[in-house]
XYZ file of N, CA and C in Angstrom:
252
model
N -11.930 -11.506 -2.739
C -11.959 -10.270 -1.967
C -11.848 -10.623 -0.487
N -11.345 -9.671 0.274
C -11.210 -9.906 1.712
C -11.206 -8.580 2.460
N -11.475 -8.684 3.753
C -11.382 -7.537 4.652
C -10.933 -8.065 6.007
N -9.981 -7.379 6.614
C -9.437 -7.756 7.917
C -9.868 -6.705 8.938
N -10.516 -7.140 10.000
C -11.022 -6.210 11.002
C -9.908 -5.539 11.801
N -8.812 -6.273 12.066
C -7.791 -5.767 12.984
C -6.379 -5.791 12.422
N -6.245 -5.971 11.101
C -4.922 -6.009 10.475
C -4.897 -5.075 9.271
N -3.832 -4.308 9.179
C -3.571 -3.535 7.963
C -2.628 -4.356 7.094
N -2.696 -4.150 5.790
C -1.776 -4.805 4.858
C -0.874 -3.747 4.224
N 0.405 -4.028 4.211
C 1.364 -3.262 3.427
C 1.772 -4.189 2.292
N 1.448 -3.808 1.065
C 1.658 -4.679 -0.095
C 2.735 -4.077 -0.987
N 3.723 -4.899 -1.333
C 4.804 -4.468 -2.232
C 4.675 -5.289 -3.513
N 4.449 -4.595 -4.625
C 4.307 -5.272 -5.914
C 5.701 -5.556 -6.451
N 5.999 -6.838 -6.691
C 7.325 -7.252 -7.148
C 7.438 -7.309 -8.660
N 6.392 -7.831 -9.337
C 6.452 -7.919 -10.794
C 5.049 -7.931 -11.372
N 4.945 -7.501 -12.627
C 3.679 -7.504 -13.328
C 2.824 -6.310 -12.970
N 1.568 -6.392 -13.379
C 0.611 -5.339 -13.059
C -0.768 -5.959 -12.881
N -1.626 -5.248 -12.160
C -2.972 -5.721 -11.864
C -3.833 -4.524 -11.507
N -5.098 -4.787 -11.290
C -6.008 -3.769 -10.778
C -6.317 -4.119 -9.331
N -6.135 -3.163 -8.442
C -6.473 -3.336 -7.034
C -7.802 -2.618 -6.795
N -8.779 -3.353 -6.304
C -10.075 -2.773 -5.975
C -10.130 -2.613 -4.463
N -10.459 -1.402 -3.994
C -10.546 -1.139 -2.554
C -11.870 -0.459 -2.236
N -12.303 -0.651 -0.987
C -13.556 -0.045 -0.559
C -14.748 -0.843 -1.048
N -15.897 -0.226 -1.066
C -17.103 -0.908 -1.521
C -17.578 -1.947 -0.525
N -18.299 -2.930 -1.056
C -18.922 -3.964 -0.235
C -18.503 -5.342 -0.740
N -18.122 -6.216 0.173
C -17.749 -7.588 -0.183
C -18.997 -8.346 -0.618
N -18.903 -9.020 -1.771
C -20.009 -9.826 -2.295
C -19.931 -11.225 -1.699
N -21.060 -11.734 -1.241
C -21.171 -13.063 -0.620
C -20.130 -13.253 0.491
N -20.147 -12.368 1.501
C -19.141 -12.452 2.570
C -19.277 -13.713 3.413
N -18.124 -14.271 3.763
C -18.034 -15.445 4.641
C -16.925 -15.185 5.647
N -17.184 -15.382 6.918
C -16.142 -15.267 7.927
C -15.275 -16.509 7.845
N -13.969 -16.318 7.565
C -13.059 -17.459 7.418
C -12.262 -17.727 8.680
N -12.115 -16.709 9.510
C -11.517 -16.828 10.839
C -11.900 -15.558 11.582
N -11.757 -15.533 12.881
C -12.150 -14.328 13.609
C -11.454 -13.076 13.045
N -12.260 -12.082 12.702
C -11.714 -10.828 12.203
C -11.386 -10.816 10.721
N -11.696 -11.905 9.979
C -11.402 -11.949 8.553
C -12.619 -12.427 7.775
N -12.956 -11.650 6.755
C -14.072 -11.976 5.874
C -13.537 -12.080 4.454
N -13.981 -13.089 3.732
C -13.634 -13.252 2.308
C -14.926 -13.367 1.521
N -14.839 -12.983 0.248
C -16.022 -13.043 -0.599
C -15.645 -13.295 -2.039
N -16.659 -13.253 -2.913
C -16.448 -13.548 -4.326
C -16.061 -12.322 -5.143
N -16.101 -11.151 -4.553
C -15.748 -9.931 -5.265
C -16.088 -8.715 -4.429
N -15.991 -7.551 -5.058
C -16.309 -6.290 -4.392
C -17.263 -5.512 -5.289
N -18.311 -4.988 -4.686
C -19.251 -4.149 -5.413
C -19.046 -2.699 -4.982
N -18.908 -1.807 -5.965
C -18.831 -0.382 -5.671
C -17.487 0.120 -5.190
N -16.417 -0.643 -5.355
C -15.096 -0.206 -4.908
C -14.411 0.705 -5.917
N -13.293 1.269 -5.504
C -12.458 2.087 -6.385
C -11.386 1.204 -7.011
N -11.113 1.427 -8.290
C -10.123 0.629 -9.017
C -8.836 1.444 -9.162
N -7.709 0.772 -8.849
C -6.391 1.403 -8.923
C -5.457 0.473 -9.694
N -4.786 0.986 -10.695
C -3.799 0.183 -11.431
C -2.521 0.146 -10.607
N -1.971 -1.041 -10.372
C -0.719 -1.188 -9.630
C 0.273 -1.969 -10.484
N 1.565 -1.688 -10.268
C 2.616 -2.339 -11.062
C 3.867 -2.485 -10.218
N 4.835 -3.227 -10.766
C 6.104 -3.480 -10.070
C 6.671 -2.188 -9.494
N 7.077 -2.260 -8.223
C 7.656 -1.109 -7.533
C 6.665 -0.340 -6.678
N 5.369 -0.539 -6.901
C 4.362 0.154 -6.098
C 4.277 -0.449 -4.700
N 3.997 0.403 -3.734
C 3.763 -0.018 -2.351
C 2.405 0.534 -1.961
N 1.554 -0.331 -1.421
C 0.180 0.041 -1.108
C -0.108 -0.246 0.357
N -0.815 0.670 1.011
C -1.272 0.475 2.391
C -2.784 0.267 2.354
N -3.233 -0.872 2.891
C -4.663 -1.165 3.013
C -5.003 -1.116 4.498
N -5.710 -0.077 4.949
C -6.045 0.013 6.370
C -6.975 -1.120 6.817
N -6.908 -1.461 8.084
C -7.826 -2.447 8.661
C -9.260 -2.009 8.356
N -10.112 -2.986 8.058
C -11.508 -2.699 7.801
C -11.827 -2.307 6.365
N -10.826 -2.307 5.481
C -11.021 -1.913 4.087
C -11.112 -3.143 3.192
N -12.246 -3.354 2.526
C -12.315 -4.449 1.563
C -11.295 -4.237 0.447
N -10.686 -5.336 -0.028
C -9.693 -5.218 -1.097
C -9.601 -6.518 -1.887
N -9.193 -6.360 -3.160
C -9.099 -7.506 -4.060
C -8.217 -7.133 -5.241
N -7.349 -8.051 -5.652
C -6.595 -7.888 -6.888
C -7.368 -8.528 -8.030
N -7.414 -7.844 -9.169
C -7.962 -8.394 -10.400
C -6.780 -8.504 -11.355
N -6.449 -9.748 -11.713
C -5.252 -10.021 -12.514
C -5.696 -10.590 -13.857
N -5.177 -10.012 -14.924
C -5.522 -10.482 -16.257
C -5.038 -11.916 -16.445
N -5.898 -12.750 -16.980
C -5.584 -14.157 -17.186
C -4.295 -14.324 -17.992
N -3.417 -15.185 -17.489
C -2.173 -15.491 -18.186
C -1.049 -14.497 -17.954
N -1.306 -13.440 -17.196
C -0.277 -12.435 -16.924
C 0.330 -12.705 -15.547
N 1.653 -12.847 -15.460
C 2.272 -13.072 -14.144
C 2.187 -11.817 -13.274
N 1.982 -12.032 -11.989
C 1.880 -10.931 -11.021
C 2.341 -11.463 -9.680
N 3.365 -10.837 -9.088
C 3.843 -11.264 -7.773
C 3.903 -10.076 -6.829
N 3.668 -10.368 -5.568
C 3.706 -9.336 -4.530
C 3.951 -10.013 -3.190
N 4.341 -9.219 -2.205
C 4.368 -9.748 -0.845
C 3.630 -8.788 0.068
N 3.138 -9.342 1.182
C 2.317 -8.581 2.119
C 2.956 -8.613 3.491
N 2.997 -7.471 4.138
C 3.381 -7.363 5.545
C 2.088 -7.056 6.298
N 1.717 -7.935 7.230
C 0.521 -7.752 8.037
C 0.883 -6.959 9.283
N 0.117 -5.920 9.552
C 0.327 -5.105 10.738
C -0.889 -5.305 11.645
N -0.688 -6.060 12.715
C -1.786 -6.428 13.614
C -2.060 -5.324 14.637
N -3.272 -5.405 15.219
C -3.622 -4.488 16.305
C -4.092 -3.145 15.836
N -4.552 -3.051 14.618
C -5.017 -1.767 14.071
C -6.407 -1.445 14.542
């Protein structure tokens, strides 16, 4: 799980499917660089099923995490929008 204080993510799902968890609280948060926190998961977030062709906007300050079923391929790319 991660949260970016000053960057939004625009995520384009290229193949496969997964569950995107957004919101809630980052579990065991650690600051990995200024403005970025990563953790072991998210507690209390909303779950959204995403699949190839979906485009998702994650606003700055929003915890988020992909949950991918073991053995299932899943690819995506992210465009970071700084200064949010």
